PDB file of C-alpha atoms in Angstrom:
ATOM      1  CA  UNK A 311       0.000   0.000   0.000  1.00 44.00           C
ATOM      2  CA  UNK A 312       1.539   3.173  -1.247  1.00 44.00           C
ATOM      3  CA  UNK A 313       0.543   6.345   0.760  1.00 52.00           C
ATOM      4  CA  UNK A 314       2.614   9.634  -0.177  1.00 56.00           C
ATOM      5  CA  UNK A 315       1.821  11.851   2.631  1.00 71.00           C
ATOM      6  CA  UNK A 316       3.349  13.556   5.309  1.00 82.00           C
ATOM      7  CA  UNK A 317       3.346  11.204   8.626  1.00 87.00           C
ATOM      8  CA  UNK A 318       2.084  13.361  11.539  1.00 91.00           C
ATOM      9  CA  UNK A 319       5.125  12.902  14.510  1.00 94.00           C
ATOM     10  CA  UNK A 320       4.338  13.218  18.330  1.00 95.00           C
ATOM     11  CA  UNK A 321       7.900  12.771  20.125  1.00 95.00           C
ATOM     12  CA  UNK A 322       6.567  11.969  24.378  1.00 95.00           C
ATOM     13  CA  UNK A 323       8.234  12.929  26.899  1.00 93.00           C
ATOM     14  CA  UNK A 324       6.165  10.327  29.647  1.00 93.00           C
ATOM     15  CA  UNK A 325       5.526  11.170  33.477  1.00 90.00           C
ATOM     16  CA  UNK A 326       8.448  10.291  35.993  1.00 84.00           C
ATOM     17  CA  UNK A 327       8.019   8.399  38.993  1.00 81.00           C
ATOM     18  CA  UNK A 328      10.519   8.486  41.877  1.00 75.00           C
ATOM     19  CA  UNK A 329      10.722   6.441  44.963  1.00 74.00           C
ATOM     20  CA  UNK A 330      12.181   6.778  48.929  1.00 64.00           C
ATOM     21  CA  UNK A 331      15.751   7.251  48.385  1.00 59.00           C
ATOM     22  CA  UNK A 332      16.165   7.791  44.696  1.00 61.00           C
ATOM     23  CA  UNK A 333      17.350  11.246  43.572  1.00 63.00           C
ATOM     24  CA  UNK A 334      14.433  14.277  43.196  1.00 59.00           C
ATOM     25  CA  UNK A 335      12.710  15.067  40.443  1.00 56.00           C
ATOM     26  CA  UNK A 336      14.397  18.033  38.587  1.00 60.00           C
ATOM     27  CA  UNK A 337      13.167  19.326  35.082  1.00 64.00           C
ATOM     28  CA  UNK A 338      15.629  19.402  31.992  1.00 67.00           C
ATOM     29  CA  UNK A 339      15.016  19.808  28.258  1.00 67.00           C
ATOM     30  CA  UNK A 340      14.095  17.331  26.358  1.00 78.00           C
ATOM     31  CA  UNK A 341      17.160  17.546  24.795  1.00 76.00           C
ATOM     32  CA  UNK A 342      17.129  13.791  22.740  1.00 82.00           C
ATOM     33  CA  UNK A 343      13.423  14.370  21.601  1.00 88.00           C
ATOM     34  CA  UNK A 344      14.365  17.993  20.336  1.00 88.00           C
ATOM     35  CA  UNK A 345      17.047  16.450  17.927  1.00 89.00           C
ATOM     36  CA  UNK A 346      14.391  13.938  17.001  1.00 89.00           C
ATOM     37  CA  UNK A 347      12.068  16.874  16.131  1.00 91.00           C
ATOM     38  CA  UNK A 348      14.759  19.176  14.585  1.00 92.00           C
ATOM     39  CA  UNK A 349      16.185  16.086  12.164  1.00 90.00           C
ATOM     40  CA  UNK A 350      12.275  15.555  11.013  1.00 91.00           C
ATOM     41  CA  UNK A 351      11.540  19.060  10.608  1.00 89.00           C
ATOM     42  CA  UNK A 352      14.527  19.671   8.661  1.00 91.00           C
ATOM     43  CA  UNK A 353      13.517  16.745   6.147  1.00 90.00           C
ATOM     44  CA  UNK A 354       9.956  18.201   5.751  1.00 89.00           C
ATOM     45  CA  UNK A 355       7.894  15.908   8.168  1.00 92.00           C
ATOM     46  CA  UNK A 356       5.186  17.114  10.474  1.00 92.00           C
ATOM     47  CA  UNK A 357       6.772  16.757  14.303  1.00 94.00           C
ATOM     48  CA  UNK A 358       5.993  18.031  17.454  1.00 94.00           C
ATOM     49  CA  UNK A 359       6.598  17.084  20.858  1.00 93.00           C
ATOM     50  CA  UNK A 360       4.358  16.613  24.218  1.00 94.00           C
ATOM     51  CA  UNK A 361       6.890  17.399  26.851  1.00 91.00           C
ATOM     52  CA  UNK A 362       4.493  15.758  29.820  1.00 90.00           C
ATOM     53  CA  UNK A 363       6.823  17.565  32.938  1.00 85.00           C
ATOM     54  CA  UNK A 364       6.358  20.723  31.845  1.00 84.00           C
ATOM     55  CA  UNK A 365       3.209  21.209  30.053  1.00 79.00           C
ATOM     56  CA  UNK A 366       0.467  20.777  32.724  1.00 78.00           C
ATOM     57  CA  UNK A 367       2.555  19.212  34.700  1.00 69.00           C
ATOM     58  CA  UNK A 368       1.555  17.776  37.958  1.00 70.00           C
ATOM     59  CA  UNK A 369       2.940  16.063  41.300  1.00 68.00           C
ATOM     60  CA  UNK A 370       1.081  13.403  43.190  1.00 71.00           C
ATOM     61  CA  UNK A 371       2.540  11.763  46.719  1.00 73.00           C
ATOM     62  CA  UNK A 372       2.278   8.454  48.506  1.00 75.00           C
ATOM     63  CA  UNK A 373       4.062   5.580  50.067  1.00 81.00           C
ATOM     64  CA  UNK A 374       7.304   7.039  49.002  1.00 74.00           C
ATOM     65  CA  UNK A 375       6.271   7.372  45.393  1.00 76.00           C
ATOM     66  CA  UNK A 376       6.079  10.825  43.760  1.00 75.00           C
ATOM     67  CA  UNK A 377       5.273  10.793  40.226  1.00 77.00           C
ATOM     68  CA  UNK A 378       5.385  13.980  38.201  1.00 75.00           C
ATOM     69  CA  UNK A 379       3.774  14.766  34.725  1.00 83.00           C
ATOM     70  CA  UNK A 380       0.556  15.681  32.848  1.00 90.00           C
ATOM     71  CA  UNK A 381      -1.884  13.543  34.341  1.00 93.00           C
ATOM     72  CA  UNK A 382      -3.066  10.291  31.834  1.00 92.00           C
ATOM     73  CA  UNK A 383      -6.427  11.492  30.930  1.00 95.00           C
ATOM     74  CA  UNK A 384      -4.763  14.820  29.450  1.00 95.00           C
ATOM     75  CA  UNK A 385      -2.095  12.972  28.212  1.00 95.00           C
ATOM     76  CA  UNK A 386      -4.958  10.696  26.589  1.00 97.00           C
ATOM     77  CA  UNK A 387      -6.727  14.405  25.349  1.00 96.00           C
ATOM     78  CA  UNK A 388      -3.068  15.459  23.576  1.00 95.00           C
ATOM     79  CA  UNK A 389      -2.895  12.563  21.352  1.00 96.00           C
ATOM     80  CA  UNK A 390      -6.355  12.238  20.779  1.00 96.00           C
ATOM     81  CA  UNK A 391      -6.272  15.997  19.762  1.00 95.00           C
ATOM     82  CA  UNK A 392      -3.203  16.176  18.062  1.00 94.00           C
ATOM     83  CA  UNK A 393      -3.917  12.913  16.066  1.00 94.00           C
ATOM     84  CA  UNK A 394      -0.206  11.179  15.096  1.00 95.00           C
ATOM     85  CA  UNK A 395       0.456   8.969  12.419  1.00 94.00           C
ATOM     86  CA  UNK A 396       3.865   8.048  14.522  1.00 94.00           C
ATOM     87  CA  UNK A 397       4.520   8.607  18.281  1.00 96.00           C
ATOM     88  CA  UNK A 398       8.244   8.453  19.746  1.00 95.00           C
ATOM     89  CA  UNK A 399       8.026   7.550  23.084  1.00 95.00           C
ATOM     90  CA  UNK A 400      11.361   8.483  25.725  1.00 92.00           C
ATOM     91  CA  UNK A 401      12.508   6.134  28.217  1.00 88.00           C
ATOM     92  CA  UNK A 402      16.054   7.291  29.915  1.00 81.00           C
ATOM     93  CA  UNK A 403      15.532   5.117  32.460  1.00 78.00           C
ATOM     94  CA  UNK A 404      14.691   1.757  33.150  1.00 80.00           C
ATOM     95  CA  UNK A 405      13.062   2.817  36.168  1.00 77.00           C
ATOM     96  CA  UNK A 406      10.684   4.672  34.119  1.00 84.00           C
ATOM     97  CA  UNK A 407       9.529   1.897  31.617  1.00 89.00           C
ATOM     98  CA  UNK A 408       6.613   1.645  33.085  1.00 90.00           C
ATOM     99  CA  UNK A 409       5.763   5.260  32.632  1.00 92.00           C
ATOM    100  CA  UNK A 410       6.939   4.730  28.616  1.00 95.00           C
ATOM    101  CA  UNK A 411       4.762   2.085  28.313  1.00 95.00           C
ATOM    102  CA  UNK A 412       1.616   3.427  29.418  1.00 95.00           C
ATOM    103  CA  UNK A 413       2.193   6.270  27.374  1.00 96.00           C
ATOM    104  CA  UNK A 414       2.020   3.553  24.389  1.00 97.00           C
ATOM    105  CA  UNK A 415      -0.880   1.553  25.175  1.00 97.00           C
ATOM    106  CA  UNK A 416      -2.380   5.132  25.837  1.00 97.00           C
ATOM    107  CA  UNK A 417      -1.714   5.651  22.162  1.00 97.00           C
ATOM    108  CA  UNK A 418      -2.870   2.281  21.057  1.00 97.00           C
ATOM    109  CA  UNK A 419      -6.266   2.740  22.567  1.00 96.00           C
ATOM    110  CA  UNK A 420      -6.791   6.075  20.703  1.00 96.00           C
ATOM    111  CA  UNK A 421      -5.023   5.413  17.303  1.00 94.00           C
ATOM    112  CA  UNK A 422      -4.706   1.877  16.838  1.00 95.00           C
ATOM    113  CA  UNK A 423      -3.022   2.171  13.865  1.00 93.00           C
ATOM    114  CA  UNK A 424      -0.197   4.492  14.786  1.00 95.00           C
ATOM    115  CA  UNK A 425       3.143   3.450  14.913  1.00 94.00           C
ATOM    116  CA  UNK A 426       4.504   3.459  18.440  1.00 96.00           C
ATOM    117  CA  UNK A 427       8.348   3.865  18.451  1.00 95.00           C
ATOM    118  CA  UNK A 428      10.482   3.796  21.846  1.00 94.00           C
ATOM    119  CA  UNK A 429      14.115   5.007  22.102  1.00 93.00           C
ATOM    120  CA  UNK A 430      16.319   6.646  24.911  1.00 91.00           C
ATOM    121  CA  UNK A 431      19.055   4.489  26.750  1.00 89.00           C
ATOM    122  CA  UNK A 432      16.613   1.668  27.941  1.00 89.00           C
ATOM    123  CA  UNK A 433      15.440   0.614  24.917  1.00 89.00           C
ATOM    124  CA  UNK A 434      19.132   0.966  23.523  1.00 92.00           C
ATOM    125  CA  UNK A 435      19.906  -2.282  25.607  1.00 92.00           C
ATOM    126  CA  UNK A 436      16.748  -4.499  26.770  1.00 91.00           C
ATOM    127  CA  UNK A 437      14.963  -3.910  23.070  1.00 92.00           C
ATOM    128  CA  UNK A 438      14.171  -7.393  22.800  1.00 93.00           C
ATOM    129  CA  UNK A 439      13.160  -7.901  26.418  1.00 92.00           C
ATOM    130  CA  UNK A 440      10.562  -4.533  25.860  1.00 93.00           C
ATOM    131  CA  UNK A 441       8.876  -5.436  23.024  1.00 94.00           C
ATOM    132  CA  UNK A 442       8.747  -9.069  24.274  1.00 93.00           C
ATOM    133  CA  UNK A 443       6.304  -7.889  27.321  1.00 91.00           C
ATOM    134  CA  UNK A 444       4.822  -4.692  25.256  1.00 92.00           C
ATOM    135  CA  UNK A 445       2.562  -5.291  22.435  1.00 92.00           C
ATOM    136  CA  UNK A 446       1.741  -1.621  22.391  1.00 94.00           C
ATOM    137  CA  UNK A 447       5.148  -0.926  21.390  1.00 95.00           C
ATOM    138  CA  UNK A 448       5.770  -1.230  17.625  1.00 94.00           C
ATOM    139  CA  UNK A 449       9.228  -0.376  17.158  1.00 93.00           C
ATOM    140  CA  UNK A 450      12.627  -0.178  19.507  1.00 94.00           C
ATOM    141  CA  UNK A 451      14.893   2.521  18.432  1.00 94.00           C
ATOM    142  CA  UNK A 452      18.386   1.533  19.437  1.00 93.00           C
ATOM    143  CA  UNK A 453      21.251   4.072  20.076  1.00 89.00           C
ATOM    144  CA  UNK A 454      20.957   7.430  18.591  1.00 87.00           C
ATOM    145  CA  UNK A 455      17.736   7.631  16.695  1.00 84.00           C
ATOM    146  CA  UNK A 456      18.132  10.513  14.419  1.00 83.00           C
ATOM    147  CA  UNK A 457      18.819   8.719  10.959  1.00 89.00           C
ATOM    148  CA  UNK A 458      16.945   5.983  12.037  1.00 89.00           C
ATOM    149  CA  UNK A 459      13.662   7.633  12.961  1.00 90.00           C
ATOM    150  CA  UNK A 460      14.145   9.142   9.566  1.00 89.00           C
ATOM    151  CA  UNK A 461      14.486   6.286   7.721  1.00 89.00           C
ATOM    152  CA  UNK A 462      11.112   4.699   9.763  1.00 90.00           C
ATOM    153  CA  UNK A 463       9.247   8.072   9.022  1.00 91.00           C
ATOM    154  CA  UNK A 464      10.234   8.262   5.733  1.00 88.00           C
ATOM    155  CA  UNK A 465       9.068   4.292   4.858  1.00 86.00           C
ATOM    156  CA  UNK A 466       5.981   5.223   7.030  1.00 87.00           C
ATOM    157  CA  UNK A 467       5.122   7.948   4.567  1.00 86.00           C
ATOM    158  CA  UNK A 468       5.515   5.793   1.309  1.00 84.00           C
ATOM    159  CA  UNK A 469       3.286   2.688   3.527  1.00 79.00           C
ATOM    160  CA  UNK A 470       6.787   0.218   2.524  1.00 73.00           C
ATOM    161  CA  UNK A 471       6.278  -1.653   5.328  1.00 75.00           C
ATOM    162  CA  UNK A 472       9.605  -4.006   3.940  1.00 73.00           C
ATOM    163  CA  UNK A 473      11.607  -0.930   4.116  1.00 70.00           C
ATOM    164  CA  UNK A 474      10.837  -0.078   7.556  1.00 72.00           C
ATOM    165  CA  UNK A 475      11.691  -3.403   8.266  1.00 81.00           C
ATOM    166  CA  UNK A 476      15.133  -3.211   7.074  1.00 84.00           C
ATOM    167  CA  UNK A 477      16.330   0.034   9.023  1.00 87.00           C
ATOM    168  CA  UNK A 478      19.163  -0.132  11.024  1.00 88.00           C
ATOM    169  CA  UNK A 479      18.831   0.340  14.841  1.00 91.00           C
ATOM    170  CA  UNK A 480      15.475  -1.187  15.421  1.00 92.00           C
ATOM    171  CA  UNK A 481      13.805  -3.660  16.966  1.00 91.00           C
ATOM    172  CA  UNK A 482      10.431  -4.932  15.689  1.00 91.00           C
ATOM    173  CA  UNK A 483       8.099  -8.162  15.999  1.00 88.00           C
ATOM    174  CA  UNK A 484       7.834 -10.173  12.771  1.00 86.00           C
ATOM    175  CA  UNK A 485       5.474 -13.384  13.174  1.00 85.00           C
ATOM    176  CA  UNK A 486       6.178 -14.707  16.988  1.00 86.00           C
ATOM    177  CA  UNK A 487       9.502 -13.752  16.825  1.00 88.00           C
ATOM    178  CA  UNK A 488      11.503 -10.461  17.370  1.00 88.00           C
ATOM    179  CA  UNK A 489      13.697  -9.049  14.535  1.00 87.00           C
ATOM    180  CA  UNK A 490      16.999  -6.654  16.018  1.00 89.00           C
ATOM    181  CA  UNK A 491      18.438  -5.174  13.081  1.00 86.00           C
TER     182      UNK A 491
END
């Protein structure tokens, strides 16, 4: 199926949860999804991104957790409102996969048909192992992403499904199995 259109591109920037003992919570720029966003926008395609700990950002408490970010009902209002053909998905941490993740099948549940992509350091090494227990996660960007989330949005656009399967970097699920190219 050839398609020839612009792929709409929501890079996330998911909630953060800390627990007893762990270092605070302190905000930083985005500064991996903004060369995501600056390499796509420089090639032509549609990108923006949903930075969750600062827009709307808020701080719950409990039984030394504190999670901070846009709560998951707005979070669930973004992407339905901003309607992606391809959301990027930021996990520095593995302590935050869970975060990442929920951010996906978020996505999943309001655009089926988008392609979810996760990068960042924990998906650099435990691809396989994520997309073995997430089937809202499409794709596993491994180190930096900026060619190769190119190369996926670019295949995206033209609907070559065999091309996106042959980028180098990623992680995907072919059949049962799971591809690591």
């Amino acid at each position: 199926m050839r398609r020839d259109r612009r792929s709409r591109t929501l890079l996330v920037n998911p909630p953060q949860t800390f627990y007893s003992g762990s270092q605070g919570f302190s905000k930083s720029f985005p500064l991996g999804l903004a060369y995501l966003a600056a390499a796509l926008d420089q090639e032509g395609h549609p990108v923006e991104i949903l930075d969750t700990l600062t827009e709307r950002c808020e701080v719950s408490r409990g039984d030394g957790v504190e999670q901070y970010g846009m709560s998951w009902k707005n979070i669930a209002k973004e992407i339905a409102a901003r309607r992606p053909d391809i959301v990027g998905i930021t996990c520095p941490f593995t302590t935050q996969i869970g975060n990442a993740l929920r951010v996906a099948a978020i996505v999943k549940e309001i655009a089926p048909d988008a392609l979810t992509v996760l990068g960042g350091p924990d998906a650099s090494v435990r691809a396989s192992d994520i997309l073995a227990q997430a089937e809202s996660v499409d794709v596993a960007v491994m180190g930096e992403g900026e060619c190769t989330m190119l190369e996926l949005v670019a295949a995206h656009d033209r609907g070559d499904s065999d091309a996106m399967e042959n980028v180098i970097g990623t992680a995907f699920r072919k059949g049962r199995g799971i591809v690591v190219n």
